[in-house]
Coordinates of C-alpha atoms in Angstrom, one line a residue:
M29 CA 171.8 -134.9 -154.1
F30 CA 168.5 -135.3 -155.9
N31 CA 167.0 -138.5 -157.2
I32 CA 164.4 -138.7 -159.9
V33 CA 161.9 -141.5 -159.1
C34 CA 158.6 -142.6 -160.8
Y35 CA 155.3 -142.3 -158.9
T36 CA 154.3 -145.0 -156.4
E37 CA 151.2 -145.1 -154.1
E38 CA 153.5 -144.4 -151.1
L39 CA 154.3 -141.0 -152.5
S40 CA 150.6 -139.9 -152.8
A41 CA 150.3 -137.9 -149.6
D42 CA 153.7 -136.2 -150.1
I43 CA 152.8 -135.3 -153.6
Q44 CA 149.6 -133.6 -152.5
S45 CA 151.5 -131.8 -149.8
F46 CA 154.1 -130.6 -152.4
F47 CA 151.4 -129.2 -154.7
R48 CA 149.8 -127.3 -151.9
K49 CA 153.1 -125.7 -151.2
V50 CA 154.2 -125.1 -154.8
F51 CA 150.8 -123.6 -155.8
R52 CA 151.0 -121.2 -152.8
E53 CA 154.5 -120.1 -154.1
N54 CA 152.9 -119.4 -157.5
K55 CA 149.9 -117.6 -156.1
R56 CA 147.5 -120.3 -157.3
V57 CA 144.8 -122.2 -155.5
V58 CA 144.9 -126.0 -155.6
D59 CA 141.5 -127.7 -156.2
F60 CA 141.8 -131.5 -155.8
S61 CA 138.0 -131.9 -156.3
N62 CA 137.9 -130.3 -159.8
K63 CA 140.7 -128.9 -162.0
D64 CA 143.5 -130.6 -160.0
I65 CA 141.7 -133.9 -159.5
D66 CA 144.4 -135.7 -161.5
I67 CA 146.9 -135.1 -158.6
I68 CA 144.9 -137.4 -156.4
N69 CA 144.3 -139.9 -159.2
L70 CA 147.8 -140.2 -160.5
S71 CA 147.8 -144.0 -161.3
N72 CA 144.9 -143.8 -163.7
E73 CA 145.8 -140.3 -165.1
Y74 CA 149.5 -140.9 -165.8
M75 CA 150.8 -144.4 -165.1
N76 CA 149.0 -146.5 -167.7
E77 CA 150.6 -145.1 -170.8
G78 CA 152.5 -142.2 -169.5
C79 CA 154.4 -141.5 -166.3
F80 CA 154.8 -139.2 -163.3
W81 CA 158.2 -138.3 -161.9
C82 CA 159.3 -136.7 -158.6
A83 CA 162.6 -135.1 -157.7
I84 CA 163.5 -136.1 -154.1
D85 CA 166.2 -134.6 -151.9
D86 CA 168.5 -136.2 -149.3
N87 CA 165.7 -135.8 -146.7
K88 CA 163.2 -137.8 -148.8
K89 CA 161.3 -134.6 -149.5
I90 CA 159.7 -133.9 -152.9
V91 CA 161.1 -130.8 -154.4
G92 CA 159.9 -131.1 -158.1
T93 CA 157.6 -133.0 -160.3
I94 CA 156.9 -133.6 -164.0
A95 CA 154.3 -135.8 -165.8
L96 CA 153.4 -137.1 -169.2
R97 CA 150.0 -138.5 -170.4
P98 CA 148.6 -139.4 -173.8
K99 CA 146.1 -137.3 -175.6
E100 CA 144.4 -137.8 -179.0
N101 CA 147.4 -137.8 -181.3
F102 CA 150.2 -136.6 -179.0
Y103 CA 151.4 -136.7 -175.4
E104 CA 151.1 -133.8 -173.0
L105 CA 153.7 -132.6 -170.6
R106 CA 152.0 -131.7 -167.3
R107 CA 152.7 -130.8 -163.7
F108 CA 156.1 -129.4 -164.2
F109 CA 157.1 -127.6 -161.0
V110 CA 160.1 -127.1 -158.8
L111 CA 160.0 -125.4 -155.4
K112 CA 161.5 -121.9 -155.7
K113 CA 164.1 -122.7 -153.1
Y114 CA 165.5 -125.3 -155.5
H115 CA 165.5 -123.3 -158.7
N116 CA 168.8 -123.0 -160.7
K117 CA 170.2 -126.3 -159.3
G118 CA 169.5 -128.3 -162.4
I119 CA 166.5 -130.2 -161.0
G120 CA 164.1 -129.0 -163.7
Q121 CA 166.5 -130.2 -166.4
K122 CA 166.9 -133.6 -164.7
L123 CA 163.1 -134.0 -164.6
L124 CA 162.7 -133.0 -168.2
N125 CA 165.5 -135.3 -169.2
S126 CA 163.7 -138.2 -167.5
L127 CA 160.6 -137.4 -169.5
I128 CA 162.4 -137.0 -172.8
D129 CA 164.4 -140.3 -172.2
F130 CA 161.1 -142.0 -171.5
C131 CA 159.6 -140.7 -174.8
M132 CA 162.6 -141.9 -176.8
I133 CA 162.3 -145.4 -175.3
K134 CA 158.5 -145.5 -175.9
K135 CA 158.9 -144.0 -179.4
I136 CA 156.7 -141.0 -178.5
Y137 CA 157.4 -138.4 -181.2
I138 CA 155.1 -135.4 -180.3
I139 CA 154.9 -133.7 -176.9
K140 CA 152.8 -130.6 -176.2
A141 CA 152.7 -128.4 -173.1
A142 CA 150.5 -125.6 -171.8
T143 CA 151.7 -122.9 -169.4
M144 CA 150.9 -119.5 -168.0
E145 CA 152.4 -116.3 -169.5
D146 CA 154.1 -115.4 -166.2
G147 CA 156.0 -118.7 -165.9
T148 CA 159.4 -117.3 -166.8
S149 CA 161.4 -120.4 -165.6
I150 CA 159.3 -122.9 -167.6
H151 CA 159.4 -120.8 -170.8
H152 CA 163.2 -120.7 -170.5
I153 CA 163.7 -124.5 -170.0
L154 CA 161.2 -125.5 -172.6
T155 CA 162.6 -123.3 -175.4
K156 CA 166.2 -124.3 -174.3
N157 CA 165.2 -127.9 -174.9
G158 CA 163.7 -127.4 -178.3
F159 CA 160.0 -126.7 -177.6
K160 CA 158.4 -124.4 -180.1
L161 CA 155.4 -122.1 -179.7
T162 CA 152.2 -123.8 -181.2
K163 CA 148.5 -123.1 -181.4
R164 CA 146.0 -123.8 -178.5
Y165 CA 145.2 -127.4 -178.3
S166 CA 142.8 -127.6 -175.3
N167 CA 140.3 -125.6 -173.2
S168 CA 143.0 -125.1 -170.6
T169 CA 143.2 -121.8 -168.8
A170 CA 146.8 -121.5 -169.9
D171 CA 148.0 -118.7 -172.1
I172 CA 150.9 -120.2 -174.0
F173 CA 151.2 -123.5 -175.8
Y174 CA 154.4 -125.4 -176.8
K175 CA 155.2 -128.4 -179.1
L176 CA 158.3 -130.6 -179.2
K177 CA 158.9 -132.9 -182.2
I178 CA 161.2 -135.7 -181.3
D179 CA 162.7 -136.7 -184.7
S180 CA 166.1 -138.1 -185.6
M181 CA 167.8 -134.8 -185.6
Y182 CA 166.4 -133.9 -182.2
I183 CA 167.5 -137.2 -180.7
Y184 CA 171.0 -136.9 -182.2
H185 CA 171.4 -133.4 -180.8
Y186 CA 169.8 -134.3 -177.4
E187 CA 172.0 -137.3 -176.9
L188 CA 175.2 -135.5 -178.0
T189 CA 174.4 -132.6 -175.6
K190 CA 174.0 -135.0 -172.7
L191 CA 177.3 -136.7 -173.4
K192 CA 179.1 -133.4 -173.8
E193 CA 177.6 -132.1 -170.5
S194 CA 178.7 -135.3 -168.7
F195 CA 182.2 -135.1 -170.3
L196 CA 182.7 -131.5 -169.2
H197 CA 181.9 -132.3 -165.6
S198 CA 183.9 -135.5 -165.2
L199 CA 187.5 -136.2 -164.3
I200 CA 188.9 -139.1 -166.4
L201 CA 191.2 -141.3 -164.3
N202 CA 190.9 -144.2 -166.8
P203 CA 194.4 -145.0 -168.0
T204 CA 193.2 -146.2 -171.4
E205 CA 191.8 -142.8 -172.4
N206 CA 193.3 -139.5 -173.2
I207 CA 192.5 -136.0 -174.3
P208 CA 194.1 -134.9 -177.7
M209 CA 196.7 -132.2 -177.7
Y210 CA 196.1 -130.4 -180.9
K211 CA 197.0 -126.9 -182.0
K212 CA 193.7 -125.2 -183.0
E213 CA 195.4 -123.2 -185.8
Y214 CA 196.5 -126.4 -187.6
R215 CA 193.1 -127.5 -189.0
T216 CA 193.1 -131.0 -190.6
D217 CA 189.4 -131.7 -190.9
F218 CA 189.5 -131.1 -194.7
F219 CA 191.5 -134.4 -194.8
E220 CA 188.6 -136.4 -193.5
G221 CA 187.1 -138.8 -196.0
L222 CA 189.9 -138.5 -198.5
Y223 CA 191.2 -141.7 -200.0
V224 CA 195.0 -141.5 -199.7
S225 CA 197.6 -144.3 -200.3
D226 CA 200.8 -144.5 -198.3
R227 CA 203.0 -144.4 -201.4
F228 CA 203.4 -142.7 -204.7
K229 CA 201.6 -144.4 -207.6
D230 CA 202.4 -144.6 -211.4
V231 CA 201.1 -145.9 -214.7
N232 CA 201.4 -149.5 -213.6
D233 CA 199.0 -149.2 -210.7
R234 CA 195.4 -150.5 -211.0
V235 CA 193.8 -147.5 -209.3
I236 CA 195.0 -143.9 -208.8
F237 CA 193.2 -141.0 -207.3
A238 CA 194.3 -137.6 -208.7
G239 CA 195.7 -134.9 -206.4
R240 CA 197.0 -137.3 -203.7
N241 CA 200.8 -137.1 -204.2
D242 CA 201.1 -133.9 -202.2
Y243 CA 199.4 -135.6 -199.3
I244 CA 201.7 -138.6 -199.5
R245 CA 204.7 -136.2 -199.6
F246 CA 203.4 -134.5 -196.4
F247 CA 203.0 -137.9 -194.8
E248 CA 206.6 -138.7 -195.6
T249 CA 207.7 -135.7 -193.6
I250 CA 205.6 -136.8 -190.7
K251 CA 207.1 -140.3 -190.8
E252 CA 210.6 -138.8 -190.9
E253 CA 209.9 -136.9 -187.7
W254 CA 208.5 -140.0 -186.0
K255 CA 211.6 -142.0 -187.0
T256 CA 213.8 -139.4 -185.4
R257 CA 211.9 -139.2 -182.2
L258 CA 211.7 -143.0 -181.8
K259 CA 215.3 -143.6 -183.1
A260 CA 213.7 -146.0 -185.7
Y261 CA 214.8 -147.1 -189.1
D262 CA 211.3 -146.9 -190.4
V263 CA 207.7 -146.3 -189.3
D264 CA 204.3 -147.1 -190.5
L265 CA 201.0 -145.2 -189.7
K266 CA 198.5 -147.1 -191.8
T267 CA 196.9 -149.1 -189.0
L268 CA 194.1 -148.1 -186.7
S269 CA 194.7 -148.4 -183.0
G270 CA 194.6 -151.3 -180.5
L271 CA 193.6 -154.8 -181.5
N272 CA 193.1 -153.7 -185.1
A273 CA 196.8 -153.0 -185.3
H274 CA 197.7 -156.3 -183.7
L275 CA 195.4 -158.2 -186.0
V276 CA 196.8 -156.6 -189.1
L277 CA 200.4 -157.0 -187.9
F278 CA 200.1 -160.7 -187.1
L279 CA 198.2 -161.3 -190.4
C280 CA 201.2 -159.8 -192.2
I281 CA 204.1 -161.4 -190.4
V282 CA 203.3 -164.7 -188.7
K283 CA 202.9 -168.1 -190.4
N284 CA 201.0 -171.3 -189.4
S285 CA 204.1 -173.1 -188.2
N286 CA 205.4 -170.2 -186.0
I287 CA 205.8 -170.2 -182.3
V288 CA 204.9 -166.9 -180.6
M289 CA 205.7 -166.1 -177.0
L290 CA 203.4 -163.6 -175.3
L291 CA 203.3 -161.7 -172.0
P292 CA 200.2 -163.4 -170.5
E293 CA 197.2 -161.6 -169.2
E294 CA 198.2 -162.7 -165.7
C295 CA 201.3 -160.5 -166.0
G296 CA 199.3 -157.5 -167.4
G297 CA 199.3 -158.7 -171.1
H298 CA 196.3 -158.1 -173.3
F299 CA 193.5 -160.7 -172.8
A300 CA 192.7 -161.0 -176.6
T301 CA 196.1 -161.5 -178.1
T302 CA 196.2 -165.3 -177.5
K303 CA 192.8 -165.8 -179.2
I304 CA 193.9 -163.7 -182.2
L305 CA 197.1 -165.7 -182.7
E306 CA 195.4 -169.0 -182.2
S307 CA 192.9 -168.2 -184.9
F308 CA 195.9 -168.2 -187.3
N309 CA 196.9 -171.7 -186.1
V310 CA 199.9 -170.2 -184.4
N311 CA 201.5 -172.1 -181.5
V312 CA 201.2 -169.7 -178.6
I313 CA 203.3 -170.0 -175.4
H314 CA 203.5 -167.6 -172.5
M315 CA 206.1 -166.0 -170.3
I316 CA 206.0 -167.4 -166.8
P317 CA 204.6 -165.0 -164.1
D318 CA 206.1 -164.3 -160.7
N319 CA 203.1 -163.4 -158.8
N320 CA 204.9 -162.7 -155.5
N321 CA 207.1 -160.1 -157.1
K322 CA 204.4 -158.9 -159.6
S323 CA 206.7 -159.5 -162.6
V324 CA 207.9 -162.0 -165.1
N325 CA 209.8 -164.9 -163.8
V326 CA 213.0 -164.3 -165.8
E327 CA 214.7 -167.6 -165.1
K328 CA 211.8 -169.8 -165.9
T329 CA 210.9 -167.8 -169.0
I330 CA 214.4 -168.1 -170.3
E331 CA 214.2 -171.9 -169.8
L332 CA 211.0 -171.9 -171.8
I333 CA 212.5 -169.8 -174.6
E334 CA 215.5 -172.1 -174.9
E335 CA 213.2 -175.2 -174.9
K336 CA 210.7 -173.9 -177.4
H337 CA 212.8 -171.5 -179.6
P338 CA 209.9 -169.1 -180.5
N339 CA 210.0 -167.2 -183.8
F340 CA 208.5 -164.1 -182.1
I341 CA 208.3 -162.6 -178.6
F342 CA 205.5 -160.1 -178.1
V343 CA 205.3 -158.0 -175.0
D344 CA 202.1 -156.0 -174.7
R345 CA 202.3 -154.7 -171.1
S346 CA 198.8 -153.1 -171.3
E347 CA 199.1 -152.4 -167.6
G348 CA 201.7 -152.7 -164.9
L349 CA 202.9 -151.1 -161.7
V350 CA 206.5 -150.6 -163.0
Y351 CA 208.2 -150.2 -166.3
E352 CA 209.7 -153.6 -166.4
D353 CA 213.3 -154.1 -167.7
F354 CA 213.2 -156.7 -170.6
S355 CA 216.9 -156.2 -171.6
W356 CA 217.5 -159.8 -170.7
L357 CA 215.9 -160.6 -174.1
K358 CA 218.8 -158.9 -176.0
K359 CA 220.8 -162.1 -176.4
Y360 CA 218.1 -163.7 -178.6
N361 CA 219.2 -162.2 -181.9
D362 CA 217.4 -164.9 -183.9
I363 CA 214.0 -164.1 -182.3
Y364 CA 212.0 -161.1 -183.5
K365 CA 210.9 -159.1 -180.5
I366 CA 208.0 -156.7 -180.4
F367 CA 207.0 -154.3 -177.7
D368 CA 203.6 -152.6 -177.4
A369 CA 204.2 -149.1 -176.0
S370 CA 200.6 -147.9 -175.8
Q371 CA 200.7 -147.2 -172.1
Y372 CA 204.2 -145.6 -172.1
L373 CA 204.8 -143.8 -175.3
V374 CA 205.0 -140.3 -173.9
Q375 CA 207.6 -141.2 -171.3
I376 CA 209.6 -143.2 -173.9
L377 CA 209.6 -140.2 -176.2
T378 CA 210.6 -137.8 -173.4
G379 CA 213.3 -140.1 -172.1
H380 CA 211.7 -140.8 -168.8
Y381 CA 211.5 -144.5 -169.7
V382 CA 214.0 -146.6 -171.6
N383 CA 213.4 -146.9 -175.3
P384 CA 212.4 -150.5 -176.1
F385 CA 214.9 -150.6 -178.9
D386 CA 217.6 -150.1 -176.3
M387 CA 216.2 -153.2 -174.4
G388 CA 216.7 -155.3 -177.5
F389 CA 213.3 -155.1 -179.2
D390 CA 213.1 -155.1 -182.9
M391 CA 209.7 -153.5 -183.3
I392 CA 207.6 -151.0 -181.3
V393 CA 203.8 -150.8 -181.8
S394 CA 201.6 -148.3 -180.1
T395 CA 198.2 -146.6 -180.2
L396 CA 198.3 -142.8 -180.3
H397 CA 195.4 -142.1 -178.0
K398 CA 196.0 -143.8 -174.6
N399 CA 199.2 -142.5 -172.9
Y400 CA 199.9 -140.3 -175.9
P401 CA 197.3 -137.5 -176.4
G402 CA 196.7 -138.0 -180.1
P403 CA 194.2 -139.5 -182.6
Q404 CA 192.8 -143.1 -182.5
K405 CA 195.6 -144.3 -184.7
G406 CA 198.3 -146.9 -184.6
I407 CA 202.0 -146.6 -185.2
I408 CA 204.6 -149.3 -186.0
A409 CA 208.3 -148.5 -185.8
V410 CA 211.3 -150.8 -186.5
K411 CA 214.9 -150.7 -185.3
E412 CA 216.3 -151.9 -188.7
R413 CA 215.3 -153.3 -192.0
S414 CA 214.5 -157.0 -192.1
D415 CA 212.7 -159.7 -194.0
I416 CA 209.9 -159.5 -191.4
W417 CA 209.5 -155.7 -192.0
N418 CA 209.5 -156.3 -195.8
D419 CA 206.8 -158.9 -195.3
Y420 CA 204.7 -156.4 -193.3
L421 CA 205.0 -153.6 -195.9
L422 CA 204.1 -156.0 -198.7
N423 CA 201.2 -157.8 -197.0
A424 CA 199.7 -154.8 -195.3
K425 CA 198.6 -153.5 -198.8
T426 CA 196.1 -156.4 -198.8
Y427 CA 194.6 -155.5 -195.5
I428 CA 194.7 -151.7 -195.4
S429 CA 193.6 -149.6 -198.3
N430 CA 193.0 -146.2 -197.0
T431 CA 195.5 -144.6 -194.6
H432 CA 193.0 -142.3 -192.8
P433 CA 194.8 -139.2 -193.6
M434 CA 193.3 -136.8 -191.0
A435 CA 194.6 -139.0 -188.1
I436 CA 198.1 -139.2 -189.7
A437 CA 198.2 -135.4 -190.0
K438 CA 197.2 -135.1 -186.3
S439 CA 199.5 -137.8 -185.1
L440 CA 202.5 -135.5 -184.8
M441 CA 200.9 -132.4 -183.3
P442 CA 201.6 -133.2 -179.6
L443 CA 205.3 -133.7 -180.3
L444 CA 205.6 -130.4 -182.2
S445 CA 204.8 -128.5 -179.0
S446 CA 208.0 -129.7 -177.4
R447 CA 207.9 -127.7 -174.1
E448 CA 204.3 -128.4 -173.4
F449 CA 204.8 -132.1 -174.3
I450 CA 207.7 -132.5 -171.8
E451 CA 205.8 -130.6 -169.2
Y452 CA 202.8 -132.9 -169.7
S453 CA 205.0 -136.0 -169.2
E454 CA 206.6 -134.6 -166.0
L455 CA 203.3 -133.4 -164.6
T456 CA 201.7 -136.8 -165.2
I457 CA 204.5 -138.6 -163.3
E458 CA 204.4 -136.1 -160.5
C459 CA 200.6 -136.4 -160.1
V460 CA 200.6 -140.2 -160.0
K461 CA 203.4 -140.2 -157.4
K462 CA 201.7 -137.7 -155.2
L463 CA 198.2 -139.3 -155.4
E464 CA 199.5 -142.7 -154.6
E465 CA 201.5 -141.4 -151.6
L466 CA 198.4 -139.6 -150.2
L467 CA 196.0 -142.5 -150.8
L468 CA 198.5 -144.8 -149.0
N469 CA 198.8 -142.4 -146.1
N470 CA 195.0 -142.4 -145.9
N471 CA 195.1 -146.2 -145.6
L472 CA 193.3 -146.9 -148.8
P473 CA 194.1 -150.4 -150.1
V474 CA 196.7 -149.3 -152.8
I475 CA 198.9 -152.1 -154.2
K476 CA 202.5 -151.2 -153.4
R477 CA 205.2 -151.2 -156.1
D478 CA 208.7 -152.7 -156.4
T479 CA 210.8 -149.5 -156.5
A480 CA 213.7 -151.1 -158.4
N481 CA 212.1 -150.1 -161.7
P482 CA 210.5 -146.8 -162.7
S483 CA 206.9 -146.5 -161.6
T484 CA 204.3 -146.6 -164.4
L485 CA 201.3 -144.2 -164.5
H486 CA 199.0 -146.8 -163.0
I487 CA 197.7 -147.0 -159.5
W488 CA 195.9 -150.2 -158.4
I489 CA 193.3 -150.2 -155.6
L490 CA 192.2 -153.6 -154.3
C491 CA 189.4 -153.7 -151.8
N492 CA 188.7 -156.8 -149.6
T493 CA 186.2 -158.4 -152.0
K494 CA 185.3 -158.0 -155.6
E495 CA 181.9 -156.6 -154.6
E496 CA 183.6 -153.9 -152.4
S497 CA 185.9 -152.9 -155.3
Y498 CA 182.9 -152.6 -157.6
K499 CA 181.0 -150.5 -155.0
Y500 CA 183.9 -148.1 -154.7
Y501 CA 184.2 -147.8 -158.5
L502 CA 180.5 -146.9 -158.6
K503 CA 180.8 -144.4 -155.8
L504 CA 183.6 -142.6 -157.6
E505 CA 181.6 -142.7 -160.8
Q506 CA 178.7 -141.0 -158.9
L507 CA 181.2 -138.2 -158.1
H508 CA 182.1 -138.0 -161.8
I509 CA 185.5 -139.4 -161.1
L510 CA 185.9 -142.0 -163.8
T511 CA 188.2 -145.0 -163.1
N512 CA 188.7 -148.5 -164.6
Y513 CA 187.2 -151.5 -162.8
R514 CA 188.8 -154.8 -163.9
L515 CA 190.5 -158.0 -163.0
L516 CA 194.1 -157.0 -161.9
P517 CA 197.1 -159.1 -162.9
Y518 CA 199.1 -161.5 -160.8
N519 CA 195.9 -163.2 -159.4
L520 CA 195.2 -160.2 -157.2
G521 CA 191.4 -160.2 -158.0
Y522 CA 189.1 -157.4 -159.1
G523 CA 190.0 -153.8 -158.3
L524 CA 190.4 -150.3 -159.7
R525 CA 193.0 -149.2 -162.1
I526 CA 193.7 -145.4 -162.1
G527 CA 195.7 -143.3 -164.5
M528 CA 196.5 -139.7 -164.9
S529 CA 197.1 -139.0 -168.6
A530 CA 193.7 -137.7 -169.5
A531 CA 193.3 -135.9 -166.1
V532 CA 196.5 -133.9 -166.6
R533 CA 195.4 -133.0 -170.1
M534 CA 192.1 -131.8 -168.6
G535 CA 194.0 -129.6 -166.1
L536 CA 194.8 -131.7 -163.1
R537 CA 197.9 -130.3 -161.4
P538 CA 199.9 -131.3 -158.2
C539 CA 198.1 -128.5 -156.4
H540 CA 194.8 -130.4 -156.8
I541 CA 196.0 -133.8 -155.7
K542 CA 195.5 -133.3 -151.9
E543 CA 191.9 -132.3 -152.5
L544 CA 191.3 -135.2 -154.9
A545 CA 192.8 -137.7 -152.5
A546 CA 190.6 -136.4 -149.7
I547 CA 187.5 -136.8 -151.8
M548 CA 188.5 -140.3 -152.9
T549 CA 189.2 -141.2 -149.3
E550 CA 185.9 -140.0 -148.1
A551 CA 184.1 -141.9 -150.8
Y552 CA 186.0 -145.1 -149.8
Y553 CA 185.1 -144.9 -146.1
D554 CA 181.6 -143.2 -146.2
E555 CA 178.4 -143.2 -148.3
I556 CA 178.1 -140.6 -151.0
S557 CA 176.5 -137.4 -149.6
N558 CA 175.2 -134.2 -151.3
K559 CA 178.0 -132.4 -149.6
L560 CA 180.7 -134.7 -151.1
I561 CA 179.1 -134.5 -154.6
K562 CA 179.4 -130.7 -154.3
K563 CA 183.0 -131.0 -153.2
A564 CA 183.8 -133.2 -156.2
E565 CA 182.0 -130.9 -158.6
K566 CA 183.8 -127.9 -157.3
L567 CA 187.2 -129.6 -157.7
I568 CA 186.4 -130.9 -161.2
N569 CA 185.4 -127.4 -162.3
K570 CA 188.6 -126.0 -160.8
I571 CA 190.6 -128.5 -162.7
I572 CA 188.9 -127.9 -166.0
I573 CA 189.3 -124.1 -165.6
T574 CA 193.0 -124.8 -165.1
G575 CA 193.1 -126.8 -168.3
E576 CA 191.3 -124.1 -170.3
L577 CA 193.7 -121.4 -169.1
S578 CA 196.7 -123.7 -170.0
D579 CA 195.4 -124.1 -173.5
K580 CA 195.1 -120.3 -174.0
L581 CA 198.7 -119.6 -172.8

């Protein structure tokens, strides 16, 4: 592991020692009394308006440096060296990234650099990072001069490249994210930006855009397929995902005098729903939690329903250890019941979990990018026609103008690859089960489930204290294993929430789980070492290669 640190006086002797060594490697002679005097006067030369960075290894040894200082109308990159033993390990890029990040923060727009003709490594890294050859700008003994212009286009490309590199070397175990499952041959990007309604228009409409009826007809076929798959009377794909969908839905169907019962945050419900509804002057009541059994207290909740007679019951189980059975709500035919399936949609579609319609719910809402590997889009499905559904369709026209056609076109793609989709669902369930089992065997503080109901795709890890949970979360992040730190339901406290949906899409398979569990276990019990970082990097690369191979099959 290599850390990039800014110069401090304590590093002076080590830096001088480093330059003696690196100059010898490059067949140069260091002269601290003349041409290299800046190295023994780093504070004045670099630290007033520029900076000097060192790359330090696990043994606190300096293995690379880079510096930046102001000149007349630009800044100069200086002292860019890495010991030969450490070439091709990404250290030079990390040093240069530190310098460029500094320039962007300080709004430094022009950097120049001078180097020798025989410096193959530095030529490669500078040109790779956008430096262009320029004319001589000093009396330096250097042969070749470079210039980098940090403009808006450069910043955009630079930041995008960094994000892509990080993404390609990370394993996503965050249960609220997923990797889309799209067939490359079905391009839909030409849809983006088009203004498309969700229905056919005629002479009586105020605004009509030409050439859109064919798109609307295509969307109707997509909706028909969704209706079949969800066993729904009707579906709507106008809303965006998440809280946007909830907000629009409630705007369309609830009234000031209504009473809405919610699954509370304490039971794994969404933290924002109460506030959204209360902003409409709706009377919000909550299901009663049973913290001991980590579930809803059915008896007490039924008592509350029969006392308050709510107009709506909304179950947004945004997280949970089991796929809880809510079929006890069936008998309330006069209450409109809504289930948010965002964390369970794949398993509902493949039959691994019970369809909420079969539990007595009247409406299913879901995002298409969390458990389901699709676009950031929302779907609403209803079991049968009703006045509430008519209200939604009528009022949604006020709040949603454009249907976001590219996302609708992409929404069905995962389902069309039936074999791969079912395999994805089964692999995800298997990987969750295997990882949970191994982590428990390794004595990690995994919260155990009630096995009476099907297990969800969530694993909860709860350390002794909030601080320990956060530290473990940061350790895994350092290994590029990305989890979700949060307040867990049922008054458990702060812990980690782990999911497999995105990881399986990336290439995670049951054969990788033993190694993943071993890395997570070592990170829990020990400090992060360079050796463990390399283990994690090797595993993640192996997983991603598996995913790339799967996509080509």
